[in-house]
Amino acid sequence: MIQKLLFPLQVLFRPIETLELGVRNRRYVAALLFASIATALSGAALAWKLDASRVVLSEMAASGELAKASEREVIDQIDQSQRIALVKGVATGIFLVPLIALAIALGLKIVCWIIGRKGAFASLLSAVALALVPFAIVKLIEAISAVNQVSLTPTMAAELLPTSLAALIHDAAPRMRRVYTLIDVINLWIAGLIGIGFSAATAWKHSRGIALSFALYLLFAGALLVGLPGLISQEGV
């Protein structure tokens, strides 16, 4: 039992062998649980250390409510904001992470149909779930780091554990900063692992699976992180 629970961690040290075995035996439950629990812990830790007063006071001041509100009402607003952050952080791990994994696996299934390869959905889900292990490790480190902080603002929480090139280049233009966000060590690692898992699930060459995975990552992440924000900013001008 313990060996099965610890199996996903082997993808960090033996990615090809672990993914091939995990995909063949459809081992996605433990990996999904690990990613979900780690994300929930990170969300809870960030919410616990979040200094919601700064955000609430600035929002109330901007809307004009601060001058009218009593001290008790301000405290209630801060407490409510803290509770919302906690629920949102935990819910992200419990619900959003599995849904994202299912959506990616479904997308890979559609890709299989497009390129004419056969791959069972459970095998593709196993590949995705095991590929999320690096993400889960980062979330655990983020949770430990958050607990050791005195307090966190939303900006500090978002930049607590940077993994993209955008965190190193601060003077870039907004559009280029979004491009640098694509160069994320963890996301690229996950994309590579998904490529290996996809190859194992479809009996394809590893090089082709990894190339396809990186191409899909650049396509969808580029559209979401670069194209869509760019369109929104243009509409707002």
PDB file of C-alpha atoms in Angstrom:
ATOM      1  CA  MET A   1       0.000   0.000   0.000  1.00  0.00           C
ATOM      2  CA  ILE A   2       2.732   2.465   0.996  1.00  0.00           C
ATOM      3  CA  GLN A   3       4.710   1.509  -2.093  1.00  0.00           C
ATOM      4  CA  LYS A   4       1.727   2.386  -4.299  1.00  0.00           C
ATOM      5  CA  LEU A   5       1.292   5.744  -2.547  1.00  0.00           C
ATOM      6  CA  LEU A   6       4.978   6.595  -2.974  1.00  0.00           C
ATOM      7  CA  PHE A   7       5.091   5.367  -6.579  1.00  0.00           C
ATOM      8  CA  PRO A   8       4.338   8.793  -8.132  1.00  0.00           C
ATOM      9  CA  LEU A   9       7.459  10.282  -6.541  1.00  0.00           C
ATOM     10  CA  GLN A  10       9.616   7.989  -8.663  1.00  0.00           C
ATOM     11  CA  VAL A  11       8.757  10.129 -11.690  1.00  0.00           C
ATOM     12  CA  LEU A  12      11.213  12.714 -10.311  1.00  0.00           C
ATOM     13  CA  PHE A  13      14.135  10.290 -10.540  1.00  0.00           C
ATOM     14  CA  ARG A  14      13.128   7.727 -13.186  1.00  0.00           C
ATOM     15  CA  PRO A  15      10.644   9.551 -15.418  1.00  0.00           C
ATOM     16  CA  ILE A  16      10.608   7.215 -18.412  1.00  0.00           C
ATOM     17  CA  GLU A  17      10.357   3.938 -16.474  1.00  0.00           C
ATOM     18  CA  THR A  18       7.838   5.351 -14.000  1.00  0.00           C
ATOM     19  CA  LEU A  19       5.589   6.835 -16.656  1.00  0.00           C
ATOM     20  CA  GLU A  20       5.648   3.703 -18.781  1.00  0.00           C
ATOM     21  CA  LEU A  21       4.773   1.529 -15.775  1.00  0.00           C
ATOM     22  CA  GLY A  22       2.177   3.973 -14.467  1.00  0.00           C
ATOM     23  CA  VAL A  23       0.511   4.343 -17.846  1.00  0.00           C
ATOM     24  CA  ARG A  24       0.508   0.596 -18.451  1.00  0.00           C
ATOM     25  CA  ASN A  25      -1.043  -0.115 -15.028  1.00  0.00           C
ATOM     26  CA  ARG A  26      -3.194   3.044 -15.074  1.00  0.00           C
ATOM     27  CA  ARG A  27      -1.928   4.416 -11.769  1.00  0.00           C
ATOM     28  CA  TYR A  28      -3.516   7.842 -11.573  1.00  0.00           C
ATOM     29  CA  VAL A  29      -5.310   7.820  -8.206  1.00  0.00           C
ATOM     30  CA  ALA A  30      -2.297   8.295  -5.898  1.00  0.00           C
ATOM     31  CA  ALA A  31      -0.745  10.941  -8.155  1.00  0.00           C
ATOM     32  CA  LEU A  32      -3.986  12.923  -8.369  1.00  0.00           C
ATOM     33  CA  LEU A  33      -4.455  12.721  -4.601  1.00  0.00           C
ATOM     34  CA  PHE A  34      -0.905  13.935  -4.061  1.00  0.00           C
ATOM     35  CA  ALA A  35      -1.363  16.925  -6.382  1.00  0.00           C
ATOM     36  CA  SER A  36      -4.767  17.788  -4.894  1.00  0.00           C
ATOM     37  CA  ILE A  37      -3.641  17.561  -1.257  1.00  0.00           C
ATOM     38  CA  ALA A  38      -0.449  19.520  -1.908  1.00  0.00           C
ATOM     39  CA  THR A  39      -2.394  22.291  -3.665  1.00  0.00           C
ATOM     40  CA  ALA A  40      -4.988  22.394  -0.888  1.00  0.00           C
ATOM     41  CA  LEU A  41      -2.254  22.641   1.770  1.00  0.00           C
ATOM     42  CA  SER A  42      -0.568  25.440  -0.152  1.00  0.00           C
ATOM     43  CA  GLY A  43      -3.849  27.315  -0.503  1.00  0.00           C
ATOM     44  CA  ALA A  44      -4.620  26.907   3.198  1.00  0.00           C
ATOM     45  CA  ALA A  45      -1.131  28.062   4.242  1.00  0.00           C
ATOM     46  CA  LEU A  46      -1.253  31.124   1.982  1.00  0.00           C
ATOM     47  CA  ALA A  47      -4.726  32.043   3.259  1.00  0.00           C
ATOM     48  CA  TRP A  48      -3.608  31.606   6.874  1.00  0.00           C
ATOM     49  CA  LYS A  49      -0.717  34.038   6.449  1.00  0.00           C
ATOM     50  CA  LEU A  50      -2.563  36.421   4.141  1.00  0.00           C
ATOM     51  CA  ASP A  51      -2.803  39.987   5.401  1.00  0.00           C
ATOM     52  CA  ALA A  52      -6.295  40.634   4.076  1.00  0.00           C
ATOM     53  CA  SER A  53      -6.595  43.969   5.883  1.00  0.00           C
ATOM     54  CA  ARG A  54      -4.504  45.804   3.269  1.00  0.00           C
ATOM     55  CA  VAL A  55      -6.671  44.673   0.398  1.00  0.00           C
ATOM     56  CA  VAL A  56      -9.969  45.198   2.208  1.00  0.00           C
ATOM     57  CA  LEU A  57      -9.050  48.668   3.495  1.00  0.00           C
ATOM     58  CA  SER A  58      -7.818  49.836   0.082  1.00  0.00           C
ATOM     59  CA  GLU A  59     -10.961  48.519  -1.645  1.00  0.00           C
ATOM     60  CA  MET A  60     -13.271  50.091   0.942  1.00  0.00           C
ATOM     61  CA  ALA A  61     -11.389  53.382   0.708  1.00  0.00           C
ATOM     62  CA  ALA A  62     -11.640  53.381  -3.101  1.00  0.00           C
ATOM     63  CA  SER A  63     -15.399  52.724  -2.987  1.00  0.00           C
ATOM     64  CA  GLY A  64     -16.005  55.255  -0.226  1.00  0.00           C
ATOM     65  CA  GLU A  65     -17.325  52.623   2.201  1.00  0.00           C
ATOM     66  CA  LEU A  66     -14.450  53.032   4.657  1.00  0.00           C
ATOM     67  CA  ALA A  67     -15.620  56.445   5.860  1.00  0.00           C
ATOM     68  CA  LYS A  68     -19.147  55.141   6.498  1.00  0.00           C
ATOM     69  CA  ALA A  69     -18.297  51.731   8.006  1.00  0.00           C
ATOM     70  CA  SER A  70     -17.899  51.098  11.718  1.00  0.00           C
ATOM     71  CA  GLU A  71     -14.848  49.394  13.183  1.00  0.00           C
ATOM     72  CA  ARG A  72     -16.879  46.200  13.656  1.00  0.00           C
ATOM     73  CA  GLU A  73     -17.954  46.201  10.000  1.00  0.00           C
ATOM     74  CA  VAL A  74     -14.373  46.662   8.829  1.00  0.00           C
ATOM     75  CA  ILE A  75     -13.211  43.756  10.995  1.00  0.00           C
ATOM     76  CA  ASP A  76     -16.051  41.581   9.654  1.00  0.00           C
ATOM     77  CA  GLN A  77     -15.052  42.425   6.072  1.00  0.00           C
ATOM     78  CA  ILE A  78     -11.441  41.458   6.782  1.00  0.00           C
ATOM     79  CA  ASP A  79     -12.495  38.179   8.441  1.00  0.00           C
ATOM     80  CA  GLN A  80     -14.800  37.373   5.529  1.00  0.00           C
ATOM     81  CA  SER A  81     -12.029  38.054   3.023  1.00  0.00           C
ATOM     82  CA  GLN A  82      -9.733  35.728   4.979  1.00  0.00           C
ATOM     83  CA  ARG A  83     -12.349  32.953   5.016  1.00  0.00           C
ATOM     84  CA  ILE A  84     -13.003  33.337   1.278  1.00  0.00           C
ATOM     85  CA  ALA A  85      -9.274  33.040   0.585  1.00  0.00           C
ATOM     86  CA  LEU A  86      -9.109  29.882   2.709  1.00  0.00           C
ATOM     87  CA  VAL A  87     -12.092  28.235   1.025  1.00  0.00           C
ATOM     88  CA  LYS A  88     -10.815  29.213  -2.424  1.00  0.00           C
ATOM     89  CA  GLY A  89      -7.337  27.854  -1.714  1.00  0.00           C
ATOM     90  CA  VAL A  90      -8.566  24.514  -0.411  1.00  0.00           C
ATOM     91  CA  ALA A  91     -11.241  24.167  -3.110  1.00  0.00           C
ATOM     92  CA  THR A  92      -8.615  24.730  -5.806  1.00  0.00           C
ATOM     93  CA  GLY A  93      -6.789  21.625  -4.637  1.00  0.00           C
ATOM     94  CA  ILE A  94      -9.829  19.447  -4.022  1.00  0.00           C
ATOM     95  CA  PHE A  95     -11.840  20.295  -7.128  1.00  0.00           C
ATOM     96  CA  LEU A  96      -9.860  22.326  -9.665  1.00  0.00           C
ATOM     97  CA  VAL A  97      -6.707  20.182  -9.865  1.00  0.00           C
ATOM     98  CA  PRO A  98      -8.611  16.940 -10.690  1.00  0.00           C
ATOM     99  CA  LEU A  99     -10.794  18.822 -13.189  1.00  0.00           C
ATOM    100  CA  ILE A 100      -7.735  20.272 -14.925  1.00  0.00           C
ATOM    101  CA  ALA A 101      -6.161  16.802 -15.091  1.00  0.00           C
ATOM    102  CA  LEU A 102      -9.364  15.385 -16.596  1.00  0.00           C
ATOM    103  CA  ALA A 103      -9.545  18.248 -19.107  1.00  0.00           C
ATOM    104  CA  ILE A 104      -5.932  17.731 -20.227  1.00  0.00           C
ATOM    105  CA  ALA A 105      -6.487  13.980 -20.550  1.00  0.00           C
ATOM    106  CA  LEU A 106      -9.609  14.640 -22.610  1.00  0.00           C
ATOM    107  CA  GLY A 107      -7.633  17.028 -24.802  1.00  0.00           C
ATOM    108  CA  LEU A 108      -4.974  14.357 -25.329  1.00  0.00           C
ATOM    109  CA  LYS A 109      -7.698  11.873 -26.251  1.00  0.00           C
ATOM    110  CA  ILE A 110      -8.906  14.298 -28.923  1.00  0.00           C
ATOM    111  CA  VAL A 111      -5.318  14.681 -30.148  1.00  0.00           C
ATOM    112  CA  CYS A 112      -5.084  10.882 -30.427  1.00  0.00           C
ATOM    113  CA  TRP A 113      -8.142  10.911 -32.664  1.00  0.00           C
ATOM    114  CA  ILE A 114      -6.733  13.741 -34.793  1.00  0.00           C
ATOM    115  CA  ILE A 115      -3.325  12.124 -35.382  1.00  0.00           C
ATOM    116  CA  GLY A 116      -4.760   8.620 -35.716  1.00  0.00           C
ATOM    117  CA  ARG A 117      -3.220   7.035 -32.604  1.00  0.00           C
ATOM    118  CA  LYS A 118      -4.957   4.760 -30.104  1.00  0.00           C
ATOM    119  CA  GLY A 119      -4.720   5.587 -26.411  1.00  0.00           C
ATOM    120  CA  ALA A 120      -7.039   4.629 -23.553  1.00  0.00           C
ATOM    121  CA  PHE A 121      -8.416   7.560 -21.578  1.00  0.00           C
ATOM    122  CA  ALA A 122      -7.316   5.992 -18.273  1.00  0.00           C
ATOM    123  CA  SER A 123      -3.776   5.651 -19.607  1.00  0.00           C
ATOM    124  CA  LEU A 124      -3.725   9.287 -20.728  1.00  0.00           C
ATOM    125  CA  LEU A 125      -5.095  10.375 -17.355  1.00  0.00           C
ATOM    126  CA  SER A 126      -2.333   8.398 -15.664  1.00  0.00           C
ATOM    127  CA  ALA A 127       0.250  10.211 -17.778  1.00  0.00           C
ATOM    128  CA  VAL A 128      -1.195  13.600 -16.813  1.00  0.00           C
ATOM    129  CA  ALA A 129      -1.529  12.737 -13.127  1.00  0.00           C
ATOM    130  CA  LEU A 130       2.058  11.501 -12.843  1.00  0.00           C
ATOM    131  CA  ALA A 131       3.289  14.553 -14.753  1.00  0.00           C
ATOM    132  CA  LEU A 132       1.738  16.778 -12.066  1.00  0.00           C
ATOM    133  CA  VAL A 133       4.116  15.455  -9.389  1.00  0.00           C
ATOM    134  CA  PRO A 134       6.664  18.306  -9.883  1.00  0.00           C
ATOM    135  CA  PHE A 135       3.788  20.774  -9.528  1.00  0.00           C
ATOM    136  CA  ALA A 136       2.748  19.062  -6.281  1.00  0.00           C
ATOM    137  CA  ILE A 137       6.298  19.261  -4.916  1.00  0.00           C
ATOM    138  CA  VAL A 138       6.398  22.996  -5.660  1.00  0.00           C
ATOM    139  CA  LYS A 139       3.075  23.446  -3.860  1.00  0.00           C
ATOM    140  CA  LEU A 140       4.399  21.654  -0.780  1.00  0.00           C
ATOM    141  CA  ILE A 141       7.497  23.870  -0.755  1.00  0.00           C
ATOM    142  CA  GLU A 142       5.240  26.888  -1.199  1.00  0.00           C
ATOM    143  CA  ALA A 143       3.130  25.804   1.795  1.00  0.00           C
ATOM    144  CA  ILE A 144       6.224  25.407   3.999  1.00  0.00           C
ATOM    145  CA  SER A 145       7.550  28.774   2.862  1.00  0.00           C
ATOM    146  CA  ALA A 146       4.211  30.485   3.549  1.00  0.00           C
ATOM    147  CA  VAL A 147       3.986  29.070   7.063  1.00  0.00           C
ATOM    148  CA  ASN A 148       7.413  30.521   7.838  1.00  0.00           C
ATOM    149  CA  GLN A 149       6.326  34.039   6.819  1.00  0.00           C
ATOM    150  CA  VAL A 150       5.032  36.572   9.333  1.00  0.00           C
ATOM    151  CA  SER A 151       2.351  37.778   6.916  1.00  0.00           C
ATOM    152  CA  LEU A 152       1.738  37.917   3.173  1.00  0.00           C
ATOM    153  CA  THR A 153       0.099  40.378   0.832  1.00  0.00           C
ATOM    154  CA  PRO A 154      -1.592  38.985  -2.308  1.00  0.00           C
ATOM    155  CA  THR A 155       1.378  40.182  -4.388  1.00  0.00           C
ATOM    156  CA  MET A 156       3.869  38.520  -2.045  1.00  0.00           C
ATOM    157  CA  ALA A 157       1.820  35.307  -2.091  1.00  0.00           C
ATOM    158  CA  ALA A 158       1.813  35.244  -5.899  1.00  0.00           C
ATOM    159  CA  GLU A 159       5.593  35.754  -6.020  1.00  0.00           C
ATOM    160  CA  LEU A 160       6.492  33.546  -3.057  1.00  0.00           C
ATOM    161  CA  LEU A 161       7.974  30.783  -5.196  1.00  0.00           C
ATOM    162  CA  PRO A 162       8.606  32.102  -8.724  1.00  0.00           C
ATOM    163  CA  THR A 163       9.321  29.529 -11.418  1.00  0.00           C
ATOM    164  CA  SER A 164       9.136  31.518 -14.652  1.00  0.00           C
ATOM    165  CA  LEU A 165      11.571  33.786 -16.459  1.00  0.00           C
ATOM    166  CA  ALA A 166       9.222  36.718 -15.825  1.00  0.00           C
ATOM    167  CA  ALA A 167      10.258  36.691 -12.154  1.00  0.00           C
ATOM    168  CA  LEU A 168      13.855  37.471 -13.152  1.00  0.00           C
ATOM    169  CA  ILE A 169      13.107  40.234 -15.671  1.00  0.00           C
ATOM    170  CA  HIS A 170      11.268  43.089 -13.962  1.00  0.00           C
ATOM    171  CA  ASP A 171      11.700  45.930 -16.476  1.00  0.00           C
ATOM    172  CA  ALA A 172      10.091  44.179 -19.448  1.00  0.00           C
ATOM    173  CA  ALA A 173       7.086  45.574 -21.283  1.00  0.00           C
ATOM    174  CA  PRO A 174       3.722  43.990 -20.327  1.00  0.00           C
ATOM    175  CA  ARG A 175       3.505  41.982 -23.564  1.00  0.00           C
ATOM    176  CA  MET A 176       7.064  40.672 -23.270  1.00  0.00           C
ATOM    177  CA  ARG A 177       6.470  39.893 -19.595  1.00  0.00           C
ATOM    178  CA  ARG A 178       3.583  37.659 -20.612  1.00  0.00           C
ATOM    179  CA  VAL A 179       5.889  35.938 -23.105  1.00  0.00           C
ATOM    180  CA  TYR A 180       8.495  35.374 -20.393  1.00  0.00           C
ATOM    181  CA  THR A 181       5.755  33.816 -18.252  1.00  0.00           C
ATOM    182  CA  LEU A 182       5.578  30.991 -20.812  1.00  0.00           C
ATOM    183  CA  ILE A 183       9.173  30.053 -19.990  1.00  0.00           C
ATOM    184  CA  ASP A 184       8.254  28.369 -16.730  1.00  0.00           C
ATOM    185  CA  VAL A 185      10.532  25.604 -15.441  1.00  0.00           C
ATOM    186  CA  ILE A 186       7.737  23.607 -13.813  1.00  0.00           C
ATOM    187  CA  ASN A 187       5.309  23.938 -16.715  1.00  0.00           C
ATOM    188  CA  LEU A 188       7.965  22.873 -19.209  1.00  0.00           C
ATOM    189  CA  TRP A 189       8.917  19.956 -16.956  1.00  0.00           C
ATOM    190  CA  ILE A 190       5.269  18.881 -16.786  1.00  0.00           C
ATOM    191  CA  ALA A 191       4.921  19.224 -20.565  1.00  0.00           C
ATOM    192  CA  GLY A 192       7.941  16.988 -21.094  1.00  0.00           C
ATOM    193  CA  LEU A 193       6.591  14.363 -18.712  1.00  0.00           C
ATOM    194  CA  ILE A 194       3.187  14.452 -20.395  1.00  0.00           C
ATOM    195  CA  GLY A 195       4.951  13.903 -23.715  1.00  0.00           C
ATOM    196  CA  ILE A 196       6.707  10.810 -22.372  1.00  0.00           C
ATOM    197  CA  GLY A 197       3.453   9.526 -20.883  1.00  0.00           C
ATOM    198  CA  PHE A 198       1.577  10.219 -24.106  1.00  0.00           C
ATOM    199  CA  SER A 199       4.183   8.205 -25.996  1.00  0.00           C
ATOM    200  CA  ALA A 200       3.759   5.311 -23.568  1.00  0.00           C
ATOM    201  CA  ALA A 201      -0.046   5.435 -23.858  1.00  0.00           C
ATOM    202  CA  THR A 202      -0.045   5.526 -27.670  1.00  0.00           C
ATOM    203  CA  ALA A 203       3.041   3.393 -28.423  1.00  0.00           C
ATOM    204  CA  TRP A 204       4.715   6.392 -30.056  1.00  0.00           C
ATOM    205  CA  LYS A 205       8.335   7.501 -30.095  1.00  0.00           C
ATOM    206  CA  HIS A 206       9.341   9.571 -27.073  1.00  0.00           C
ATOM    207  CA  SER A 207      10.787  12.321 -29.253  1.00  0.00           C
ATOM    208  CA  ARG A 208       7.512  12.745 -31.113  1.00  0.00           C
ATOM    209  CA  GLY A 209       5.422  12.673 -27.950  1.00  0.00           C
ATOM    210  CA  ILE A 210       7.612  15.276 -26.223  1.00  0.00           C
ATOM    211  CA  ALA A 211       7.668  17.514 -29.310  1.00  0.00           C
ATOM    212  CA  LEU A 212       3.878  17.306 -29.589  1.00  0.00           C
ATOM    213  CA  SER A 213       3.450  18.072 -25.891  1.00  0.00           C
ATOM    214  CA  PHE A 214       5.693  21.158 -26.055  1.00  0.00           C
ATOM    215  CA  ALA A 215       3.879  22.348 -29.177  1.00  0.00           C
ATOM    216  CA  LEU A 216       0.499  22.000 -27.469  1.00  0.00           C
ATOM    217  CA  TYR A 217       1.816  23.775 -24.373  1.00  0.00           C
ATOM    218  CA  LEU A 218       3.084  26.729 -26.404  1.00  0.00           C
ATOM    219  CA  LEU A 219      -0.167  26.828 -28.377  1.00  0.00           C
ATOM    220  CA  PHE A 220      -2.614  26.841 -25.465  1.00  0.00           C
ATOM    221  CA  ALA A 221      -0.477  28.624 -22.882  1.00  0.00           C
ATOM    222  CA  GLY A 222       0.470  31.234 -25.465  1.00  0.00           C
ATOM    223  CA  ALA A 223      -3.190  31.814 -26.296  1.00  0.00           C
ATOM    224  CA  LEU A 224      -4.205  32.107 -22.627  1.00  0.00           C
ATOM    225  CA  LEU A 225      -1.211  34.017 -21.245  1.00  0.00           C
ATOM    226  CA  VAL A 226      -0.256  36.170 -24.231  1.00  0.00           C
ATOM    227  CA  GLY A 227      -3.013  36.342 -26.842  1.00  0.00           C
ATOM    228  CA  LEU A 228      -6.103  36.674 -24.626  1.00  0.00           C
ATOM    229  CA  PRO A 229      -4.638  39.277 -22.195  1.00  0.00           C
ATOM    230  CA  GLY A 230      -3.377  41.236 -25.202  1.00  0.00           C
ATOM    231  CA  LEU A 231      -6.857  41.333 -26.745  1.00  0.00           C
ATOM    232  CA  ILE A 232      -8.414  42.379 -23.432  1.00  0.00           C
ATOM    233  CA  SER A 233      -5.888  45.194 -22.964  1.00  0.00           C
ATOM    234  CA  GLN A 234      -6.543  46.448 -26.508  1.00  0.00           C
ATOM    235  CA  GLU A 235     -10.295  46.485 -25.899  1.00  0.00           C
ATOM    236  CA  GLY A 236      -9.764  48.457 -22.722  1.00  0.00           C
ATOM    237  CA  VAL A 237      -7.783  51.179 -24.518  1.00  0.00           C
TER     238      VAL A 237
END
